[in-house]
PDB file of C-alpha atoms in Angstrom:
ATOM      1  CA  UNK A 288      19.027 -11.684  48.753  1.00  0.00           C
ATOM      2  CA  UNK A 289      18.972  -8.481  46.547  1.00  0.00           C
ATOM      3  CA  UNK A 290      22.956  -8.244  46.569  1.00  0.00           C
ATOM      4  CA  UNK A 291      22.824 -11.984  45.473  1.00  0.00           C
ATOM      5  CA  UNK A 292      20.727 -10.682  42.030  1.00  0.00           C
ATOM      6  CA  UNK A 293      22.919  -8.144  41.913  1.00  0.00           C
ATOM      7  CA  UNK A 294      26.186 -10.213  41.933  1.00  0.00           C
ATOM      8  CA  UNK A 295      24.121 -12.485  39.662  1.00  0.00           C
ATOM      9  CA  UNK A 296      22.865 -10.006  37.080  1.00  0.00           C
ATOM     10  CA  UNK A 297      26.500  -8.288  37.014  1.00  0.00           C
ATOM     11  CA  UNK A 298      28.279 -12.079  36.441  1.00  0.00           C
ATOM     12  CA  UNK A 299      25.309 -11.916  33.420  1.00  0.00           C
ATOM     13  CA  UNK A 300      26.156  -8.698  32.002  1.00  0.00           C
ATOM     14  CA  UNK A 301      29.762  -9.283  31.601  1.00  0.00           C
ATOM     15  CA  UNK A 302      28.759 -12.777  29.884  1.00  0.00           C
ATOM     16  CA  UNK A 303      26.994 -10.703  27.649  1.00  0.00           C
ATOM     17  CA  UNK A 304      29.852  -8.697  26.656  1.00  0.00           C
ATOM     18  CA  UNK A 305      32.064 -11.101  25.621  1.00  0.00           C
ATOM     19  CA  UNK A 306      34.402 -11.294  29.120  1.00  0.00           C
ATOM     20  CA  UNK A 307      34.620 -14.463  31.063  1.00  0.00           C
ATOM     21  CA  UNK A 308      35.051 -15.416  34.526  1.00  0.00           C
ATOM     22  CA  UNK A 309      38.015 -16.962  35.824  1.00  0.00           C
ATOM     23  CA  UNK A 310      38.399 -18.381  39.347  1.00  0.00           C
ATOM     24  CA  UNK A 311      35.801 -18.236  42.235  1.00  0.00           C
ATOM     25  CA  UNK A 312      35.512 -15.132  45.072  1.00  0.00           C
ATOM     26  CA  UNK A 313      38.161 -13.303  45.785  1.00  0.00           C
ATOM     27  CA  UNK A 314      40.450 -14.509  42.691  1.00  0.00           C
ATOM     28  CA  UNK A 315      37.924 -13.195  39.820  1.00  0.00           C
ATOM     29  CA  UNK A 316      39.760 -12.161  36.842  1.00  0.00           C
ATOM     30  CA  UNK A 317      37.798 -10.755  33.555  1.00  0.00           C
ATOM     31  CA  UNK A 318      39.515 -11.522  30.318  1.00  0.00           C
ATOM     32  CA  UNK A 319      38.991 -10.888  26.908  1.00  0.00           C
ATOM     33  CA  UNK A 320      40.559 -11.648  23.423  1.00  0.00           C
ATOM     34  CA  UNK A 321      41.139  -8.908  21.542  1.00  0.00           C
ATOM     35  CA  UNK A 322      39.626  -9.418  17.987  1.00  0.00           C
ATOM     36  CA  UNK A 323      40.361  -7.223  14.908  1.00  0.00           C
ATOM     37  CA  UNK A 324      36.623  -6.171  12.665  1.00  0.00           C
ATOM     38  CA  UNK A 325      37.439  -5.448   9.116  1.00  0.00           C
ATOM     39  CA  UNK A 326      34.284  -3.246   7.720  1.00  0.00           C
ATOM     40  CA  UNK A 327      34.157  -4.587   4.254  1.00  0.00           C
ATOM     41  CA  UNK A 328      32.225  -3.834   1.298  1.00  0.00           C
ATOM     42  CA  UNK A 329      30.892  -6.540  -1.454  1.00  0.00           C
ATOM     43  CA  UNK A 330      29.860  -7.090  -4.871  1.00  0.00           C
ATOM     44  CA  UNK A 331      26.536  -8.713  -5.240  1.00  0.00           C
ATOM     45  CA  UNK A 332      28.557 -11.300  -6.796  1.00  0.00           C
ATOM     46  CA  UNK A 333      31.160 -12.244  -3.718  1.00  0.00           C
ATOM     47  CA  UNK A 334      27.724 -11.760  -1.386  1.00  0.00           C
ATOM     48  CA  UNK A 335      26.136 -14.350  -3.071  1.00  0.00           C
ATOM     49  CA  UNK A 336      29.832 -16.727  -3.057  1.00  0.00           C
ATOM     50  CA  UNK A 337      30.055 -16.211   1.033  1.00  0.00           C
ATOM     51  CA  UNK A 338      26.072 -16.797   1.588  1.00  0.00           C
ATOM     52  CA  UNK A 339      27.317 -20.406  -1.062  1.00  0.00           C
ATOM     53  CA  UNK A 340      29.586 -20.935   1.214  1.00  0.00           C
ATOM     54  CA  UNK A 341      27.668 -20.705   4.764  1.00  0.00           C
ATOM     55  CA  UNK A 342      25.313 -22.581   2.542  1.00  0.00           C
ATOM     56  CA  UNK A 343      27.537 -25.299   1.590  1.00  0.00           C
ATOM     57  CA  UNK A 344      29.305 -26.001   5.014  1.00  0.00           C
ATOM     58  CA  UNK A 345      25.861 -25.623   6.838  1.00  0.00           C
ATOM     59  CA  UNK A 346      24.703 -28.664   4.767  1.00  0.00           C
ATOM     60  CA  UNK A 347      27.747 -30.513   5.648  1.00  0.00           C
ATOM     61  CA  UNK A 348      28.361 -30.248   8.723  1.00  0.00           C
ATOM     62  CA  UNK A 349      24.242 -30.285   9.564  1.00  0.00           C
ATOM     63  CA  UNK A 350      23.704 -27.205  11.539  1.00  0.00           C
ATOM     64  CA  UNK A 351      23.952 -23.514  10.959  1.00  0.00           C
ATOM     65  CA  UNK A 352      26.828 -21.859  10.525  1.00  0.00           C
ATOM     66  CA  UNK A 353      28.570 -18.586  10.496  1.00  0.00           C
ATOM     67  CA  UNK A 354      31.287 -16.185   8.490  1.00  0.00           C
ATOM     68  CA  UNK A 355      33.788 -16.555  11.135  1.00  0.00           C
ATOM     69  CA  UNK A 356      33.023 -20.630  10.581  1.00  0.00           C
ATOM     70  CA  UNK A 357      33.372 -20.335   7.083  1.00  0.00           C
ATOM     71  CA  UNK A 358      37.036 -18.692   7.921  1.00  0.00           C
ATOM     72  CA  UNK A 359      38.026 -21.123  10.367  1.00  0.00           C
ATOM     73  CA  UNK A 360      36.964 -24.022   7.895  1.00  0.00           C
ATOM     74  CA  UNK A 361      39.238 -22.022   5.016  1.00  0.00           C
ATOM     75  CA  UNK A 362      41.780 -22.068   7.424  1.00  0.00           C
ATOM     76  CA  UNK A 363      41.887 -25.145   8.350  1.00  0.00           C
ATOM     77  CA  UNK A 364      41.963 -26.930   5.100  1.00  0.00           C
ATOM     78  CA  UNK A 365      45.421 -24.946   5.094  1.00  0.00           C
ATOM     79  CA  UNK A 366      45.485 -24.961   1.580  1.00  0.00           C
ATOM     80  CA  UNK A 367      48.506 -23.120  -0.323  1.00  0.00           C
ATOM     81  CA  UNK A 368      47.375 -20.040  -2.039  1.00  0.00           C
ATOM     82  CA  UNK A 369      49.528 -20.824  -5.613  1.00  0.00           C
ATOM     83  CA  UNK A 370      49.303 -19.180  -8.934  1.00  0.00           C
ATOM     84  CA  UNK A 371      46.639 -21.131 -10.190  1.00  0.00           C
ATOM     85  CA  UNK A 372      44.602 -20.113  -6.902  1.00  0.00           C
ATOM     86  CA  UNK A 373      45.362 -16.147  -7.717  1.00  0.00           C
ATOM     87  CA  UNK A 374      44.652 -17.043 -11.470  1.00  0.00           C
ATOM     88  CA  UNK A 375      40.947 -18.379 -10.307  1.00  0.00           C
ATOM     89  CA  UNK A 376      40.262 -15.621  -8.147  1.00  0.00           C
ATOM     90  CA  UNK A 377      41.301 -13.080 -10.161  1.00  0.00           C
ATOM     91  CA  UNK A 378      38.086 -14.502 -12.775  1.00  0.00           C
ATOM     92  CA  UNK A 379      36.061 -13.535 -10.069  1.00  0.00           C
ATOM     93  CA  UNK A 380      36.466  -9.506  -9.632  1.00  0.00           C
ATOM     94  CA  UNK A 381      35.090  -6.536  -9.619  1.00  0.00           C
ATOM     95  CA  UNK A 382      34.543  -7.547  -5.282  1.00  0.00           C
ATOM     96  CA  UNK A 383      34.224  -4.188  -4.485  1.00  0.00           C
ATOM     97  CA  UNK A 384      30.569  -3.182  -4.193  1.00  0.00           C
ATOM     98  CA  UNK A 385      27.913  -1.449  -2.068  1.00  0.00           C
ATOM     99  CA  UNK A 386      27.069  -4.421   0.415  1.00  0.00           C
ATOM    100  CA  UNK A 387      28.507  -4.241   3.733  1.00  0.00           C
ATOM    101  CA  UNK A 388      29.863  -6.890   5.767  1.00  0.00           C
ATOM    102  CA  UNK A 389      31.446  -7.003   8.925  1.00  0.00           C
ATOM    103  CA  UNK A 390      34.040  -9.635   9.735  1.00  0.00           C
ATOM    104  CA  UNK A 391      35.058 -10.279  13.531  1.00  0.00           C
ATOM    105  CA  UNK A 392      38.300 -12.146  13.927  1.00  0.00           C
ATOM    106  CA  UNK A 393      40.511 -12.978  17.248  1.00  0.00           C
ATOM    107  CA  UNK A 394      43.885 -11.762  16.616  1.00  0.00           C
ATOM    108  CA  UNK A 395      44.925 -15.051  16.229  1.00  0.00           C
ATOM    109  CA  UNK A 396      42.985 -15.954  13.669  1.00  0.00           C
ATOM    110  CA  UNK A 397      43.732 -12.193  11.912  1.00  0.00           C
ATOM    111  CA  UNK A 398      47.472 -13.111  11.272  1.00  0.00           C
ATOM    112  CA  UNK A 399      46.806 -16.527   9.694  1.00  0.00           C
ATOM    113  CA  UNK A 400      44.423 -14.889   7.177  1.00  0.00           C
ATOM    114  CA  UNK A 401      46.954 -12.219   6.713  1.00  0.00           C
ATOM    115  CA  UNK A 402      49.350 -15.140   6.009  1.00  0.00           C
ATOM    116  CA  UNK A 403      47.095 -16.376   3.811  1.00  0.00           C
ATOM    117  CA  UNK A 404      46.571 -13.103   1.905  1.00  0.00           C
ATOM    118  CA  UNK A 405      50.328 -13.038   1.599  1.00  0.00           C
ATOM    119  CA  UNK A 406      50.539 -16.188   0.101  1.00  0.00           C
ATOM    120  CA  UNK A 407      48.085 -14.973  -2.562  1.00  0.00           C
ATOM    121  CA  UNK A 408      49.801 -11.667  -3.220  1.00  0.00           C
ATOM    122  CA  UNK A 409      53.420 -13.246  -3.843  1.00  0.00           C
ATOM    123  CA  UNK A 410      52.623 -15.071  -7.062  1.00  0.00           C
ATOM    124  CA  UNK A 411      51.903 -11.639  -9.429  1.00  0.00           C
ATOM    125  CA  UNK A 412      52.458  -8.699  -6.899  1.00  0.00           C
ATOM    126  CA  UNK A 413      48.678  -8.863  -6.844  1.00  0.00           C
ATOM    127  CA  UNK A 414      46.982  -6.296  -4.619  1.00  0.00           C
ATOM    128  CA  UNK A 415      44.880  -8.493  -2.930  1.00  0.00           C
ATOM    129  CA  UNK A 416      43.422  -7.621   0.495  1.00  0.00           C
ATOM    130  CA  UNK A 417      40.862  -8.974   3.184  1.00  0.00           C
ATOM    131  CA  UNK A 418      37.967  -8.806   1.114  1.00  0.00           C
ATOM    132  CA  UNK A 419      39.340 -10.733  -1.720  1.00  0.00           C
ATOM    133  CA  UNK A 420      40.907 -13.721   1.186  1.00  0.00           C
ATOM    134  CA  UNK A 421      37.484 -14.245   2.272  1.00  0.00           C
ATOM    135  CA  UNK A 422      36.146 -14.669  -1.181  1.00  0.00           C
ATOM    136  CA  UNK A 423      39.142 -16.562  -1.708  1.00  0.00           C
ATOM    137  CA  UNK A 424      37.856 -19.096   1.139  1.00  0.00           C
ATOM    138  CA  UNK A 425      34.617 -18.862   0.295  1.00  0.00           C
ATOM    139  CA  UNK A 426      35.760 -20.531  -3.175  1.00  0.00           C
ATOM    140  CA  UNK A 427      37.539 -23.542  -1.552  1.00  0.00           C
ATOM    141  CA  UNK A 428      34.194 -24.199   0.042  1.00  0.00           C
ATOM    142  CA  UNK A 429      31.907 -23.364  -2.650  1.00  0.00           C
ATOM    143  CA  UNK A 430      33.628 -24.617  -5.524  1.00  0.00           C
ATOM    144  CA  UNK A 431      36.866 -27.035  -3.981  1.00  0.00           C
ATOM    145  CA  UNK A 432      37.209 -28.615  -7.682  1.00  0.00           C
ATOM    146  CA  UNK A 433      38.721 -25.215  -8.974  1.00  0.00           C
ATOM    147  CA  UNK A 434      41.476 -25.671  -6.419  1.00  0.00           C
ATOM    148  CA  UNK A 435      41.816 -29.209  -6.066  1.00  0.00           C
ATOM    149  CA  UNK A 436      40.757 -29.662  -2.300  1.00  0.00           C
ATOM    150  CA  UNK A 437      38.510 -31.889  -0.701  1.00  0.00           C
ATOM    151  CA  UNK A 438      36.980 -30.274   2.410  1.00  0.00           C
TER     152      UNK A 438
END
């Protein structure tokens, strides 16, 4: 009974951590997708945009939701980062500040907000980075007039 708990409390642990349990007995396999955290540090100003935009999409969609939703909402829109899109968020800076933020992103998810960032950089060889993406998505939520989106 005791190496039951055991097995039990281990299969837990590993829940805990993130891995996941494939196949039954002997054909157990742990797996786990790597993810990418970017340490970044905020205005007051782009705080208060990405708290409008959990904000906004929590009210639409009726339940709480996260940063990483708020990315995978910005992502899926898909919307094409123009010059008029750089021009907007470029009326929004200084973003560098003293709050800190951690953002958690699958790799997966890591290159299409790197494609993303690309897109916004081509238009003016701005020097735009993660920090200004997410405010960047946080601004097709929060205010989807300014980029002519409906989300």
């Amino acid at each position: 009974m005791a190496g039951l708990q055991k097995a039990a409390t281990r299969r837990q642990i590993l829940r805990n951590r993130g891995l996941k349990i494939k196949g039954e007995g002997d054909e157990r396999r742990m797996t786990r997708e790597s993810t990418v955290v970017h340490e970044l540090m905020l205005s007051n100003q782009a705080f208060v945009l990405l708290a409008d935009a959990i904000r906004e999409l929590s009210l639409q969609k009726g339940k709480l939701q996260r940063l990483k939703d708020v990315v995978a909402e910005g992502l899926r829109v898909n919307l094409p980062a123009n010059e008029k899109s750089a021009a907007a968020l470029k009326a929004y800076e200084p973003f560098d500040g003293t709050i800190r933020v951690y953002l958690r992103l699958t790799t997966r998810t890591n290159a299409e907000l790197d494609r993303i960032k690309n897109d916004l950089n081509k238009p003016a060889n701005n020097q735009f980075g993660v920090r200004e993406t997410l405010v960047f998505l946080c601004l097709m939520i929060c205010e989807p007039e300014k980029f002519a989106c409906k989300i």
